[in-house]
Short mmCIF file of C-alpha atoms in Angstrom, two decimals:
data_model
loop_
_atom_site.label_atom_id
_atom_site.label_comp_id
_atom_site.label_asym_id
_atom_site.label_seq_id
_atom_site.Cartn_x
_atom_site.Cartn_y
_atom_site.Cartn_z
CA MET A 1 88.32 84.33 51.20
CA ALA A 2 91.19 84.59 48.70
CA LYS A 3 89.95 87.94 47.36
CA GLU A 4 89.68 89.39 50.85
CA TYR A 5 93.15 88.14 51.76
CA LEU A 6 94.79 89.56 48.64
CA THR A 7 92.97 92.87 49.13
CA SER A 8 94.09 93.05 52.77
CA LYS A 9 97.71 92.62 51.59
CA GLY A 10 97.30 95.44 49.04
CA VAL A 11 97.63 93.08 46.07
CA VAL A 12 96.07 94.26 42.82
CA PHE A 13 94.48 91.32 41.03
CA LYS A 14 92.16 90.48 38.17
CA GLU A 15 89.18 88.28 38.99
CA VAL A 16 87.93 85.97 36.26
CA ASP A 17 84.45 84.50 36.66
CA ILE A 18 84.67 81.24 34.74
CA GLU A 19 80.91 80.75 34.92
CA LYS A 20 80.45 83.92 32.87
CA ASP A 21 83.57 83.56 30.71
CA GLN A 22 83.79 79.94 29.59
CA GLU A 23 86.75 80.61 27.27
CA ALA A 24 88.74 81.95 30.20
CA GLY A 25 87.77 78.83 32.14
CA LYS A 26 89.07 76.60 29.35
CA ALA A 27 92.31 78.58 29.23
CA ILE A 28 92.80 78.24 32.98
CA VAL A 29 92.26 74.47 32.86
CA ALA A 30 94.64 74.17 29.90
CA LYS A 31 97.32 76.15 31.74
CA SER A 32 97.01 74.52 35.16
CA GLY A 33 95.64 71.10 34.34
CA GLN A 34 93.16 71.61 37.19
CA MET A 35 89.44 72.33 37.30
CA GLY A 36 89.16 73.50 40.91
CA VAL A 37 88.64 77.07 42.03
CA PRO A 38 89.98 79.41 43.10
CA GLN A 39 93.11 79.30 41.05
CA ILE A 40 95.54 82.06 41.88
CA GLU A 41 98.32 82.83 39.44
CA ILE A 42 101.24 84.74 40.91
CA GLY A 43 104.22 85.10 38.62
CA ASP A 44 104.79 81.67 37.12
CA GLN A 45 103.07 79.84 39.99
CA ILE A 46 99.49 78.59 40.01
CA ILE A 47 97.99 77.98 43.44
CA LEU A 48 94.88 75.86 43.62
CA GLY A 49 92.60 76.79 46.49
CA PHE A 50 93.21 79.27 49.28
CA ASP A 51 96.66 78.37 50.60
CA ARG A 52 97.89 81.35 52.60
CA ALA A 53 101.45 80.04 53.02
CA ARG A 54 101.88 79.39 49.29
CA ILE A 55 100.30 82.74 48.40
CA ASP A 56 102.68 84.57 50.74
CA ALA A 57 105.71 82.69 49.39
CA ALA A 58 104.69 83.37 45.79
CA LEU A 59 104.13 87.06 46.54
CA GLN A 60 107.60 87.33 48.07
CA THR A 61 109.16 85.69 45.03
CA ALA A 62 107.13 87.84 42.63
CA HIS A 63 108.21 91.05 44.39
CA VAL A 64 111.89 90.10 44.26
CA ALA A 65 111.86 89.30 40.55
#
């Protein structure tokens, strides 16, 4: 759902499959302190789960900066 939403908004993103890349998974947990997925990093914000309102707010902030 998150990938489709970001794509529909024209957002270019990098998908990391933590089942295939365990080191990336460890890095994500170390950075966010969370083990849930998806984790969406926009600018300096990490959003856990698909939270459309937080994604939109983070995208607006990221585009202004």
